[in-house]
Amino acid sequence: MATVEQELRYRVVEGWEKAPANANRQDAVGVGVDSRGRVYLVTRVRSQVLVYEQDGTFVAAWGEGQFTDRTHGLTVAPDDTVWVVDDGAHTVRKYTADGKLLLELEARGRPAAESGYDGRTLESIARGGPPFNRPTNVAVAPNGELYVSDGYGNCRVHRFSPDGKLIQSWGEPGTGPGQFILPHGIWVAPDGRVLLADRENDRIQVFSPSGEYLAEWAALRPTDVCLDAEGRVYVSELGRRPGPRPCNLGEAPEQPGRVSVLDQQGNVLARFGASETDRAAAGNFVAPHCIAVDAEGAIYVGEVTHTIGVRGGLVPEGTHTFQKFERV
């Protein structure tokens, strides 16, 4: 159940998702909501996009066979086109709402190797490289420009024109302003500011549309970020087991997965889902990976439950991977 700060309160909507049995999945890695309130979820293992009505009624599934088992992000653009990021294929693709492929950014068919990434460790990334090497997510700006967080094998943000031409890139490995250790999620605010979930640096960095560093919001472990129509910022946060952090960042205490709601200055308005005792309970989290909010303020959270929770022995098979929370 949600813990509450200030006036924002949330409760999980149990039984919301009404997917058919053959739409099984193990992880839910990207989520978005279109102008009609329909919810789009990209899954792993049987990687595909599942579509739901706002009440959880299943609408359709598409894309099976088009993605690897390392899909990573999904964004619904203002025009209701659907962008899917596949870090296993090093691709960022644009689709119609019913799954017709429209565009692919930097379609080279292989990872860009210039960052020095060895295919395994973040420590091997020596410099920022061109797109893409295991990209993680994509954001659509109000003017139609595209921003891609890149990613597991790189440490960059790439900015593209609406028709897919690369405009600029910024970022290097490290802990300073404009440096990243696993840029994992990205969003563009109505005023053009770019919010980057710098996951292993435990912060969100804020940039101008052209990449000028503006601010950072610390004490988070963000996997994804989005805004609602009123400007509130929603952040999914991956839990952490105690032990050494990557890239010689020191020891870390245990932190359960959670959702944080922030204001425009990064102050916490609400936070919920953190539990060290029963991650599998409805309303708590195993491993939050993606987040979206609809026009009514309801929050949708997808989790990499199988990868982190089941394989890690934290929760049993069948534990939730996708939950809806409503305002109360």
CSV table of C-alpha atoms in Angstrom, one decimal:
chain,number,residue,atom,x,y,z
A,1,MET,CA,0.0,0.0,0.0
A,2,ALA,CA,1.2,3.5,-0.7
A,3,THR,CA,3.0,5.6,1.8
A,4,VAL,CA,2.0,9.2,1.3
A,5,GLU,CA,3.7,12.6,1.4
A,6,GLN,CA,1.6,15.7,1.1
A,7,GLU,CA,-1.7,15.4,-0.7
A,8,LEU,CA,-1.0,12.7,-3.3
A,9,ARG,CA,-2.3,9.2,-2.5
A,10,TYR,CA,-2.3,6.1,-4.7
A,11,ARG,CA,-3.7,2.6,-4.5
A,12,VAL,CA,-3.0,-0.4,-6.7
A,13,VAL,CA,-5.9,-1.5,-8.9
A,14,GLU,CA,-5.9,-5.3,-8.5
A,15,GLY,CA,-7.2,-7.3,-11.3
A,16,TRP,CA,-7.0,-4.4,-13.8
A,17,GLU,CA,-5.1,-6.2,-16.6
A,18,LYS,CA,-7.4,-8.6,-18.6
A,19,ALA,CA,-4.8,-10.1,-21.0
A,20,PRO,CA,-5.5,-13.5,-22.6
A,21,ALA,CA,-3.5,-16.5,-21.4
A,22,ASN,CA,-1.5,-16.7,-24.7
A,23,ALA,CA,-0.2,-13.1,-24.1
A,24,ASN,CA,2.2,-14.5,-21.5
A,25,ARG,CA,5.4,-12.6,-20.7
A,26,GLN,CA,8.2,-12.6,-18.1
A,27,ASP,CA,9.2,-9.0,-18.0
A,28,ALA,CA,7.4,-5.7,-18.9
A,29,VAL,CA,10.0,-3.2,-20.0
A,30,GLY,CA,8.3,-0.2,-21.6
A,31,VAL,CA,4.9,1.4,-21.3
A,32,GLY,CA,3.1,4.4,-22.8
A,33,VAL,CA,-0.5,5.9,-23.0
A,34,ASP,CA,-2.0,7.4,-26.1
A,35,SER,CA,-4.5,10.3,-26.6
A,36,ARG,CA,-7.5,7.9,-26.2
A,37,GLY,CA,-6.2,6.5,-22.9
A,38,ARG,CA,-5.1,3.2,-24.5
A,39,VAL,CA,-2.1,1.6,-22.8
A,40,TYR,CA,0.8,0.1,-24.8
A,41,LEU,CA,3.2,-2.3,-23.1
A,42,VAL,CA,6.3,-3.9,-24.6
A,43,THR,CA,7.4,-7.3,-23.2
A,44,ARG,CA,10.4,-9.6,-23.2
A,45,VAL,CA,10.9,-13.3,-24.0
A,46,ARG,CA,7.9,-13.4,-26.3
A,47,SER,CA,8.8,-9.8,-27.2
A,48,GLN,CA,5.8,-8.0,-28.5
A,49,VAL,CA,3.5,-4.9,-27.9
A,50,LEU,CA,0.3,-5.5,-25.9
A,51,VAL,CA,-2.5,-2.9,-26.1
A,52,TYR,CA,-5.2,-2.3,-23.5
A,53,GLU,CA,-8.1,0.0,-23.0
A,54,GLN,CA,-8.0,2.3,-20.0
A,55,ASP,CA,-10.1,-0.2,-18.0
A,56,GLY,CA,-7.6,-3.0,-18.7
A,57,THR,CA,-9.6,-4.7,-21.5
A,58,PHE,CA,-7.2,-6.4,-23.9
A,59,VAL,CA,-7.3,-4.9,-27.4
A,60,ALA,CA,-4.5,-6.4,-29.5
A,61,ALA,CA,-0.9,-7.7,-29.6
A,62,TRP,CA,1.6,-7.0,-32.4
A,63,GLY,CA,5.3,-7.2,-33.2
A,64,GLU,CA,6.1,-10.8,-32.2
A,65,GLY,CA,9.0,-11.9,-34.2
A,66,GLN,CA,10.2,-8.4,-34.9
A,67,PHE,CA,12.2,-7.9,-31.7
A,68,THR,CA,15.0,-9.6,-29.8
A,69,ASP,CA,14.4,-10.8,-26.2
A,70,ARG,CA,16.1,-7.6,-25.0
A,71,THR,CA,13.5,-5.0,-25.8
A,72,HIS,CA,14.0,-2.1,-23.4
A,73,GLY,CA,11.7,0.9,-23.9
A,74,LEU,CA,8.4,2.2,-25.4
A,75,THR,CA,7.2,5.7,-25.9
A,76,VAL,CA,3.9,6.9,-27.3
A,77,ALA,CA,4.4,10.2,-29.2
A,78,PRO,CA,1.9,13.1,-29.2
A,79,ASP,CA,0.6,11.9,-32.6
A,80,ASP,CA,-0.1,8.4,-31.2
A,81,THR,CA,2.8,6.7,-33.1
A,82,VAL,CA,4.6,4.1,-31.0
A,83,TRP,CA,8.4,4.1,-30.6
A,84,VAL,CA,10.1,0.8,-29.5
A,85,VAL,CA,13.7,0.5,-28.3
A,86,ASP,CA,15.3,-2.9,-28.7
A,87,ASP,CA,18.7,-2.8,-27.0
A,88,GLY,CA,19.5,-6.4,-28.2
A,89,ALA,CA,19.2,-5.2,-31.8
A,90,HIS,CA,20.6,-1.7,-31.2
A,91,THR,CA,17.5,-0.3,-32.8
A,92,VAL,CA,15.0,2.6,-32.2
A,93,ARG,CA,11.9,2.1,-34.4
A,94,LYS,CA,8.7,4.0,-35.0
A,95,TYR,CA,5.3,2.2,-35.6
A,96,THR,CA,1.7,3.1,-36.2
A,97,ALA,CA,-0.6,2.3,-33.3
A,98,ASP,CA,-1.4,-1.1,-34.9
A,99,GLY,CA,2.2,-2.1,-35.5
A,100,LYS,CA,3.1,-0.9,-39.0
A,101,LEU,CA,6.8,0.0,-39.2
A,102,LEU,CA,7.3,3.6,-40.3
A,103,LEU,CA,11.0,4.5,-39.5
A,104,GLU,CA,14.2,3.2,-37.9
A,105,LEU,CA,16.9,5.5,-36.5
A,106,GLU,CA,20.5,4.7,-37.5
A,107,ALA,CA,19.6,1.4,-39.0
A,108,ARG,CA,23.2,-0.1,-39.1
A,109,GLY,CA,22.2,-3.6,-37.9
A,110,ARG,CA,25.2,-3.8,-35.5
A,111,PRO,CA,26.4,-2.0,-32.3
A,112,ALA,CA,28.5,1.2,-32.7
A,113,ALA,CA,31.8,0.1,-31.2
A,114,GLU,CA,33.5,3.4,-30.7
A,115,SER,CA,32.7,3.7,-27.0
A,116,GLY,CA,35.0,0.8,-26.1
A,117,TYR,CA,32.3,-1.3,-24.6
A,118,ASP,CA,33.4,-5.0,-24.2
A,119,GLY,CA,29.8,-6.3,-24.4
A,120,ARG,CA,29.7,-7.1,-20.7
A,121,THR,CA,30.8,-4.3,-18.2
A,122,LEU,CA,30.0,-0.6,-17.8
A,123,GLU,CA,33.6,-0.2,-16.6
A,124,SER,CA,34.8,-0.9,-20.2
A,125,ILE,CA,33.1,2.2,-21.6
A,126,ALA,CA,36.0,4.6,-22.2
A,127,ARG,CA,34.3,7.4,-24.1
A,128,GLY,CA,31.0,8.6,-25.7
A,129,GLY,CA,30.3,7.0,-29.1
A,130,PRO,CA,27.9,7.4,-31.9
A,131,PRO,CA,24.5,5.8,-32.0
A,132,PHE,CA,23.7,3.0,-31.0
A,133,ASN,CA,25.2,0.5,-28.6
A,134,ARG,CA,22.4,-1.1,-26.5
A,135,PRO,CA,20.1,2.0,-26.4
A,136,THR,CA,17.6,2.2,-23.6
A,137,ASN,CA,14.8,4.6,-24.4
A,138,VAL,CA,13.5,7.4,-26.6
A,139,ALA,CA,11.6,10.7,-25.9
A,140,VAL,CA,9.7,12.9,-28.3
A,141,ALA,CA,10.0,16.7,-27.8
A,142,PRO,CA,7.1,19.1,-28.4
A,143,ASN,CA,8.7,20.1,-31.7
A,144,GLY,CA,8.9,16.5,-32.8
A,145,GLU,CA,12.6,16.1,-32.2
A,146,LEU,CA,13.8,12.8,-30.8
A,147,TYR,CA,16.1,12.2,-27.9
A,148,VAL,CA,17.6,8.7,-27.3
A,149,SER,CA,19.3,7.5,-24.1
A,150,ASP,CA,22.2,5.2,-25.2
A,151,GLY,CA,22.7,3.1,-22.9
A,152,TYR,CA,24.2,-0.1,-21.7
A,153,GLY,CA,27.1,0.0,-24.2
A,154,ASN,CA,27.4,3.8,-24.5
A,155,CYS,CA,27.0,6.9,-22.3
A,156,ARG,CA,25.3,9.4,-24.5
A,157,VAL,CA,22.1,11.3,-25.4
A,158,HIS,CA,21.5,11.5,-29.1
A,159,ARG,CA,19.2,14.2,-30.6
A,160,PHE,CA,17.5,13.6,-33.9
A,161,SER,CA,15.3,15.6,-36.2
A,162,PRO,CA,11.6,14.4,-36.6
A,163,ASP,CA,12.6,12.6,-39.8
A,164,GLY,CA,15.4,10.7,-38.1
A,165,LYS,CA,18.6,12.8,-39.0
A,166,LEU,CA,21.2,13.0,-36.2
A,167,ILE,CA,21.6,16.6,-34.9
A,168,GLN,CA,24.0,16.2,-32.0
A,169,SER,CA,25.1,13.9,-29.2
A,170,TRP,CA,26.4,14.6,-25.7
A,171,GLY,CA,27.7,12.7,-22.7
A,172,GLU,CA,30.8,10.9,-21.5
A,173,PRO,CA,31.4,8.2,-18.9
A,174,GLY,CA,31.8,9.5,-15.4
A,175,THR,CA,30.0,11.1,-12.4
A,176,GLY,CA,30.2,14.8,-13.2
A,177,PRO,CA,27.6,17.1,-14.9
A,178,GLY,CA,26.9,15.8,-18.3
A,179,GLN,CA,28.5,12.5,-17.6
A,180,PHE,CA,26.6,9.2,-17.3
A,181,ILE,CA,26.8,5.7,-15.9
A,182,LEU,CA,24.0,3.9,-17.7
A,183,PRO,CA,21.6,6.5,-19.1
A,184,HIS,CA,18.4,4.4,-18.8
A,185,GLY,CA,15.4,6.5,-19.4
A,186,ILE,CA,14.6,9.9,-20.9
A,187,TRP,CA,11.7,12.4,-21.2
A,188,VAL,CA,11.2,15.9,-22.7
A,189,ALA,CA,9.2,18.4,-20.7
A,190,PRO,CA,6.7,20.8,-22.4
A,191,ASP,CA,9.3,23.6,-22.1
A,192,GLY,CA,11.9,21.5,-23.9
A,193,ARG,CA,14.0,20.5,-20.9
A,194,VAL,CA,15.5,17.0,-21.3
A,195,LEU,CA,15.3,14.8,-18.2
A,196,LEU,CA,17.8,11.9,-18.2
A,197,ALA,CA,17.6,8.9,-15.8
A,198,ASP,CA,21.3,8.4,-15.0
A,199,ARG,CA,20.7,5.1,-13.3
A,200,GLU,CA,24.0,4.1,-11.7
A,201,ASN,CA,24.8,7.7,-10.7
A,202,ASP,CA,21.6,7.6,-8.7
A,203,ARG,CA,20.2,10.8,-10.2
A,204,ILE,CA,18.2,12.5,-12.9
A,205,GLN,CA,20.1,15.1,-14.9
A,206,VAL,CA,18.3,18.0,-16.5
A,207,PHE,CA,19.5,19.6,-19.7
A,208,SER,CA,18.4,22.3,-22.2
A,209,PRO,CA,17.1,21.1,-25.6
A,210,SER,CA,20.7,21.5,-26.9
A,211,GLY,CA,22.4,19.6,-24.1
A,212,GLU,CA,23.4,22.4,-21.7
A,213,TYR,CA,23.5,21.0,-18.2
A,214,LEU,CA,21.0,22.7,-15.9
A,215,ALA,CA,20.5,20.7,-12.7
A,216,GLU,CA,20.5,17.3,-11.1
A,217,TRP,CA,18.1,15.6,-8.8
A,218,ALA,CA,19.9,13.1,-6.5
A,219,ALA,CA,19.0,10.3,-4.1
A,220,LEU,CA,17.1,8.3,-6.8
A,221,ARG,CA,17.9,5.1,-8.7
A,222,PRO,CA,15.9,6.0,-11.8
A,223,THR,CA,15.0,3.6,-14.5
A,224,ASP,CA,12.3,5.7,-16.3
A,225,VAL,CA,10.8,9.1,-16.1
A,226,CYS,CA,7.7,10.8,-17.4
A,227,LEU,CA,5.5,14.0,-16.8
A,228,ASP,CA,1.8,14.5,-16.5
A,229,ALA,CA,-0.2,17.4,-17.9
A,230,GLU,CA,0.3,19.4,-14.6
A,231,GLY,CA,4.1,19.1,-14.7
A,232,ARG,CA,4.5,16.5,-12.0
A,233,VAL,CA,7.4,14.1,-12.6
A,234,TYR,CA,7.0,10.4,-12.2
A,235,VAL,CA,10.1,8.2,-11.7
A,236,SER,CA,10.3,4.4,-11.5
A,237,GLU,CA,13.3,3.3,-9.3
A,238,LEU,CA,15.0,0.0,-9.4
A,239,GLY,CA,15.8,-1.6,-6.1
A,240,ARG,CA,19.3,-2.5,-5.1
A,241,ARG,CA,20.9,-5.3,-3.1
A,242,PRO,CA,23.7,-4.3,-0.7
A,243,GLY,CA,27.2,-4.6,-2.1
A,244,PRO,CA,29.6,-2.9,-4.5
A,245,ARG,CA,28.3,-0.5,-7.1
A,246,PRO,CA,29.8,-0.5,-10.7
A,247,CYS,CA,32.6,1.7,-11.8
A,248,ASN,CA,34.2,2.0,-8.4
A,249,LEU,CA,31.3,4.0,-7.0
A,250,GLY,CA,31.6,2.3,-3.5
A,251,GLU,CA,29.3,0.2,-1.5
A,252,ALA,CA,25.6,0.5,-1.6
A,253,PRO,CA,22.9,-0.3,1.0
A,254,GLU,CA,19.8,-2.3,0.2
A,255,GLN,CA,17.0,-0.3,-1.3
A,256,PRO,CA,13.6,-1.7,-2.4
A,257,GLY,CA,12.1,-0.7,-5.7
A,258,ARG,CA,9.6,2.2,-5.6
A,259,VAL,CA,7.9,5.0,-7.5
A,260,SER,CA,8.6,8.6,-6.7
A,261,VAL,CA,6.5,11.6,-7.7
A,262,LEU,CA,8.4,14.9,-7.9
A,263,ASP,CA,7.7,18.6,-8.5
A,264,GLN,CA,9.5,20.6,-11.2
A,265,GLN,CA,12.5,21.3,-8.9
A,266,GLY,CA,12.9,17.6,-8.0
A,267,ASN,CA,11.3,17.7,-4.6
A,268,VAL,CA,9.5,14.5,-3.5
A,269,LEU,CA,5.7,14.9,-3.5
A,270,ALA,CA,4.9,11.2,-2.9
A,271,ARG,CA,6.6,7.9,-2.8
A,272,PHE,CA,5.2,4.4,-2.7
A,273,GLY,CA,5.9,0.7,-3.1
A,274,ALA,CA,9.0,0.4,-1.0
A,275,SER,CA,8.9,-2.8,1.1
A,276,GLU,CA,11.8,-5.0,2.2
A,277,THR,CA,9.5,-7.7,3.5
A,278,ASP,CA,7.0,-8.7,0.7
A,279,ARG,CA,8.0,-7.5,-2.8
A,280,ALA,CA,5.5,-9.9,-4.4
A,281,ALA,CA,2.5,-8.3,-2.6
A,282,ALA,CA,0.1,-6.2,-4.8
A,283,GLY,CA,1.2,-2.6,-4.7
A,284,ASN,CA,4.8,-3.3,-3.8
A,285,PHE,CA,7.6,-3.8,-6.4
A,286,VAL,CA,10.1,-6.3,-7.4
A,287,ALA,CA,12.1,-4.4,-10.0
A,288,PRO,CA,10.4,-1.3,-11.5
A,289,HIS,CA,11.6,-0.6,-15.1
A,290,CYS,CA,9.1,1.6,-16.8
A,291,ILE,CA,6.4,4.1,-16.0
A,292,ALA,CA,3.6,6.1,-17.6
A,293,VAL,CA,0.7,8.2,-16.5
A,294,ASP,CA,-2.7,8.8,-18.1
A,295,ALA,CA,-4.9,11.9,-18.3
A,296,GLU,CA,-6.6,11.0,-15.1
A,297,GLY,CA,-3.4,10.7,-13.1
A,298,ALA,CA,-3.3,6.9,-13.0
A,299,ILE,CA,0.2,5.4,-13.0
A,300,TYR,CA,1.3,2.3,-14.9
A,301,VAL,CA,4.5,0.5,-13.8
A,302,GLY,CA,6.2,-2.4,-15.6
A,303,GLU,CA,8.8,-4.5,-13.9
A,304,VAL,CA,11.6,-6.9,-14.9
A,305,THR,CA,10.3,-9.4,-12.4
A,306,HIS,CA,11.7,-12.5,-14.0
A,307,THR,CA,15.1,-11.2,-14.7
A,308,ILE,CA,15.8,-9.8,-11.3
A,309,GLY,CA,13.1,-11.3,-8.9
A,310,VAL,CA,12.5,-14.9,-10.1
A,311,ARG,CA,16.1,-15.7,-11.3
A,312,GLY,CA,17.4,-14.0,-8.1
A,313,GLY,CA,15.2,-16.1,-5.9
A,314,LEU,CA,13.5,-13.0,-4.4
A,315,VAL,CA,9.9,-13.9,-5.6
A,316,PRO,CA,8.1,-16.9,-7.0
A,317,GLU,CA,7.1,-17.4,-10.6
A,318,GLY,CA,3.8,-15.7,-11.4
A,319,THR,CA,4.6,-12.5,-9.4
A,320,HIS,CA,3.2,-9.3,-10.9
A,321,THR,CA,5.1,-7.7,-13.7
A,322,PHE,CA,2.6,-4.9,-14.6
A,323,GLN,CA,0.5,-2.8,-12.2
A,324,LYS,CA,-1.8,0.2,-12.3
A,325,PHE,CA,-2.2,2.7,-9.5
A,326,GLU,CA,-5.0,5.2,-9.2
A,327,ARG,CA,-5.3,8.5,-7.3
A,328,VAL,CA,-7.4,8.3,-4.1
